[in-house]
XYZ file of C-alpha atoms in Angstrom:
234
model
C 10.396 -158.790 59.188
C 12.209 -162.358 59.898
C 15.555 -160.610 59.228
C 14.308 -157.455 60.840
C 13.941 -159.307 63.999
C 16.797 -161.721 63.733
C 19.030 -158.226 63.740
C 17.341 -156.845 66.729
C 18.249 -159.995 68.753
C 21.587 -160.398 67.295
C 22.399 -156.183 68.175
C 22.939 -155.987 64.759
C 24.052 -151.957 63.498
C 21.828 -149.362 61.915
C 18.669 -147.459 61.836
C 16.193 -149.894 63.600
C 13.272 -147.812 63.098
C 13.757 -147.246 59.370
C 14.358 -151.049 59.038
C 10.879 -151.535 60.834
C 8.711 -148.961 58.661
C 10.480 -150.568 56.052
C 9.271 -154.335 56.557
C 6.379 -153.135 57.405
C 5.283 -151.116 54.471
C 4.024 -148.754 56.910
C 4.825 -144.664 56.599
C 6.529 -144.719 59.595
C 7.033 -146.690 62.911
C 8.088 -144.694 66.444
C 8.664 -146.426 69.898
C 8.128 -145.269 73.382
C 9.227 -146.416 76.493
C 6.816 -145.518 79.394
C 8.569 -144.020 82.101
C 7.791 -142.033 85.630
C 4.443 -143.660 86.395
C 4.065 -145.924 83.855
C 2.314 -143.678 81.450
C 4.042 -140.597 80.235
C 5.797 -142.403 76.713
C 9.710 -141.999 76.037
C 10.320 -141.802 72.663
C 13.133 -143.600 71.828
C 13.312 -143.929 68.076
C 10.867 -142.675 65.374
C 11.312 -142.841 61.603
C 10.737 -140.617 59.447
C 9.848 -136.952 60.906
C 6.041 -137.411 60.997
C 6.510 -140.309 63.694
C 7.497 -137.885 65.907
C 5.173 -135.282 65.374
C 2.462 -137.508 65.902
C 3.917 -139.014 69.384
C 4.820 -135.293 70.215
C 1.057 -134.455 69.166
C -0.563 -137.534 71.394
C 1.794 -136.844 73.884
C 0.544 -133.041 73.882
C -2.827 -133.855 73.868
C -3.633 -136.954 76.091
C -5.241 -138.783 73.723
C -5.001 -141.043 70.757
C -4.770 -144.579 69.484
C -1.280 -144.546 71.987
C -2.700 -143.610 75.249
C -5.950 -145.596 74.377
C -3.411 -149.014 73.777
C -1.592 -148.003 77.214
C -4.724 -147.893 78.909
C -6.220 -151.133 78.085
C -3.114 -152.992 76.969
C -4.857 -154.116 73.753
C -4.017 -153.033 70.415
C -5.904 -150.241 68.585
C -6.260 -150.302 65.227
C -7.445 -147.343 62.846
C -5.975 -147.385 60.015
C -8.302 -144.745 58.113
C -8.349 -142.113 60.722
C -11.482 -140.240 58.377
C -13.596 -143.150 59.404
C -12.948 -142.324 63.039
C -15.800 -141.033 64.718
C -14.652 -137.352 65.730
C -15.730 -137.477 69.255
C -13.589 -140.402 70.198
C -10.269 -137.835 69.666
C -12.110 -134.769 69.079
C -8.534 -132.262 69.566
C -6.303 -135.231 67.663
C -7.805 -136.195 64.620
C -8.031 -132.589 62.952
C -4.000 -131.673 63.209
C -3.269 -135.619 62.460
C -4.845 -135.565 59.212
C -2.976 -131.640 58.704
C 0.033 -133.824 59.301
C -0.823 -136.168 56.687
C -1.068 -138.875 58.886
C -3.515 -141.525 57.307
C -4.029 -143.895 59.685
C -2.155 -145.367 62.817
C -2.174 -148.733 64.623
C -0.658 -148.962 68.252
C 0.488 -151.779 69.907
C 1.076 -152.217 73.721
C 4.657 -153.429 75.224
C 3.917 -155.670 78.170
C 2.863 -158.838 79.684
C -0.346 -158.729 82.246
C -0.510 -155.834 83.835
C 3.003 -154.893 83.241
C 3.314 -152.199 80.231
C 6.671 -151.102 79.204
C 5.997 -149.074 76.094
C 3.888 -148.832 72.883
C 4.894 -149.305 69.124
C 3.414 -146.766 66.907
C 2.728 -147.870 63.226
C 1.835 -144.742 60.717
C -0.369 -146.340 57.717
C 0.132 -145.785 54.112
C -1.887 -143.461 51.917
C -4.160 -146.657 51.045
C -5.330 -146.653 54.736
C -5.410 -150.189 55.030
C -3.420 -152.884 57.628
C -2.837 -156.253 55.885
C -3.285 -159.437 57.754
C 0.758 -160.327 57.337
C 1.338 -156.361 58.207
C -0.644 -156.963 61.541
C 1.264 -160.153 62.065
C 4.009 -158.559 61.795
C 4.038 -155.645 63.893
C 2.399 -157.923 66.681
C 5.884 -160.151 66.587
C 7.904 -157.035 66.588
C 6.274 -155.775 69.769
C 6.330 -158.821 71.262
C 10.199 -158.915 70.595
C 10.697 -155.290 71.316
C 8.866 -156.081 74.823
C 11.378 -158.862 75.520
C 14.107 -156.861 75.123
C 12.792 -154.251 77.410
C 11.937 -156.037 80.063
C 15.627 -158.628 80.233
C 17.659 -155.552 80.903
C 15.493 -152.710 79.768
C 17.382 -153.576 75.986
C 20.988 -152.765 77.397
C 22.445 -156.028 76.858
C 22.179 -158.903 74.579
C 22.098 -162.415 75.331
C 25.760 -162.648 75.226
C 25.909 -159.602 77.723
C 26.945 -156.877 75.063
C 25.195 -153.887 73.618
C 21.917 -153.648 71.740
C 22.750 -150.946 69.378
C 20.304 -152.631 66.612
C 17.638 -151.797 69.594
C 18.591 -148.979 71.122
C 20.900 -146.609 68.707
C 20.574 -143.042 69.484
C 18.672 -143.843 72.267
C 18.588 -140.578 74.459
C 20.856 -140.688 77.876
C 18.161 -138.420 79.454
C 14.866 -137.812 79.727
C 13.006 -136.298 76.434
C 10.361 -135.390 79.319
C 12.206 -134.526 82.404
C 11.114 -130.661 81.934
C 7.449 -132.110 81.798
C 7.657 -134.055 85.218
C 9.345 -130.453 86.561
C 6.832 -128.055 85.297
C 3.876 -130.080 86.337
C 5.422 -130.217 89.708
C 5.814 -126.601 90.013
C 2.185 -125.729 88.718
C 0.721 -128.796 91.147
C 2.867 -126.165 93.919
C 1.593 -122.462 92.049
C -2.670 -123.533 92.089
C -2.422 -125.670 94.954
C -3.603 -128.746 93.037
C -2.985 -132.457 92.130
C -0.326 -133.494 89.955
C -3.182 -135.217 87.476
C -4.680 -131.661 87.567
C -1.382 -130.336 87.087
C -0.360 -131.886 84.103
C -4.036 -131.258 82.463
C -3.526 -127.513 82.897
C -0.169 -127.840 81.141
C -1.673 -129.643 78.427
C -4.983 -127.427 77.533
C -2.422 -124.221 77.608
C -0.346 -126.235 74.970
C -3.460 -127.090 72.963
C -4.822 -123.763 73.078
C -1.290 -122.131 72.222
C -0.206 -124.437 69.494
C 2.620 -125.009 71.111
C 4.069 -128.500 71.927
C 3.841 -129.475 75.295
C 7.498 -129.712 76.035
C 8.201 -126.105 74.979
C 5.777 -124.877 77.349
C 7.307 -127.223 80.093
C 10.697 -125.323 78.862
C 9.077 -121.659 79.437
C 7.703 -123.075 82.990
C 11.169 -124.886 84.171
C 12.496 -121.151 83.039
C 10.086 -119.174 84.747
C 8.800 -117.454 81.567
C 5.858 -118.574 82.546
C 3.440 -119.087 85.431
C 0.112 -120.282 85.794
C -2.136 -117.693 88.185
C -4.744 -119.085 91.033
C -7.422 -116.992 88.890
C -7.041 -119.633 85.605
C -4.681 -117.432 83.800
C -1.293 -117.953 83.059
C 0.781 -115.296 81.647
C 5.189 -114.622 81.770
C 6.746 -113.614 84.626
């Protein structure tokens, strides 16, 4: 982890989220940026696959181990997600563990009240967090929080690129269509934006669908939710 963090501050080249599951022993490792107000997550780099299924599901959903670490700015730790009691994520936990996903450990990005983002750690099949793993993945989100907050991790200390940090880091918004569609549904029921996005979020759930595919069919006006509680295509 030493060297793994000694890369990130020097911008050194490569896959930074591999290199983190890797020191960490973990399955896999995915970071978010939070962006709009301060609570929809950005994903900027996950590693492997599954890391981004899982932020897609929380994201989805609403709930999880990531919103709950947003929320409170503490870290949440469950690395055996079958010791979980089911009504604490009752619409995560059963396509998680369908996903294979083990456990997961989040840690808030931020000082105070401030929260940048949240670093998502995927346990191994042993469903256990060492001492040294936790130690670990505490010191890379507090370095991954420096760099986003002293120029949201677009320069180093000698001015230039991060592109340890930041490679492939999207030059939009993974989201954008989300922020649109809940706008236009807040406009088509007459209702808060909150309300807006919760609607959006129960038709993905009870769709299967991933949220930002529904956002898609919205944007596109394939789809368009009624006054009466129904929703159906144009």
């Amino acid at each position: 982890m030493a060297d793994v963090l000694r890369s990130l501050r020097l911008g050194g080249r490569g896959d930074p989220a591999r290199a983190c599951a890797l020191a960490l022993g973990a399955e896999g490792v995915a970071l978010s940026l939070l962006v709009g107000n301060g609570t929809t997550p950005e994903p900027l780099w996950c590693h492997p696959e599954v890391s981004a299924r899982f932020e897609e599901l929380q994201f989805t959903l609403g709930e999880g181990p990531g919103p709950d670490a947003v929320r409170t700015g503490s870290p949440v730790m469950e690395p055996d997600l079958d010791r979980v009691r089911p009504d604490r994520w009752p619409a995560l936990l059963p396509p998680a563990r369908d996903m294979g996903v083990h456990g997961v450990c989040c840690f808030p990005l931020g000082i105070g009240a401030i929260r940048v983002g949240v670093l998502t750690v995927l346990c191994d099949g042993d469903r256990t967090m060492s001492v040294q793993q936790s130690m670990d993945a505490t010191a890379l989100a507090a370095a991954l929080t420096g760099a986003l907050l002293n120029g949201d991790g677009r320069g180093s200390r000698n001015g230039g690129p991060v592109p340890g940090l930041f490679l492939g880091r999207p030059t939009g918004l993974h989201r954008a269509a989300v922020h649109q569609a809940t706008g236009m549904i807040s406009v088509q029921l007459g209702v808060t934006m909150e309300e807006a996005l919760l609607r959006l979020r129960a038709h993905a759930y009870s769709s299967e669908r991933p949220l930002g595919e529904v956002a898609d069919d919205v944007v596109a006006r394939r789809l368009r939710f009624n006054d009466d509680d129904t929703n159906g295509p144009y």
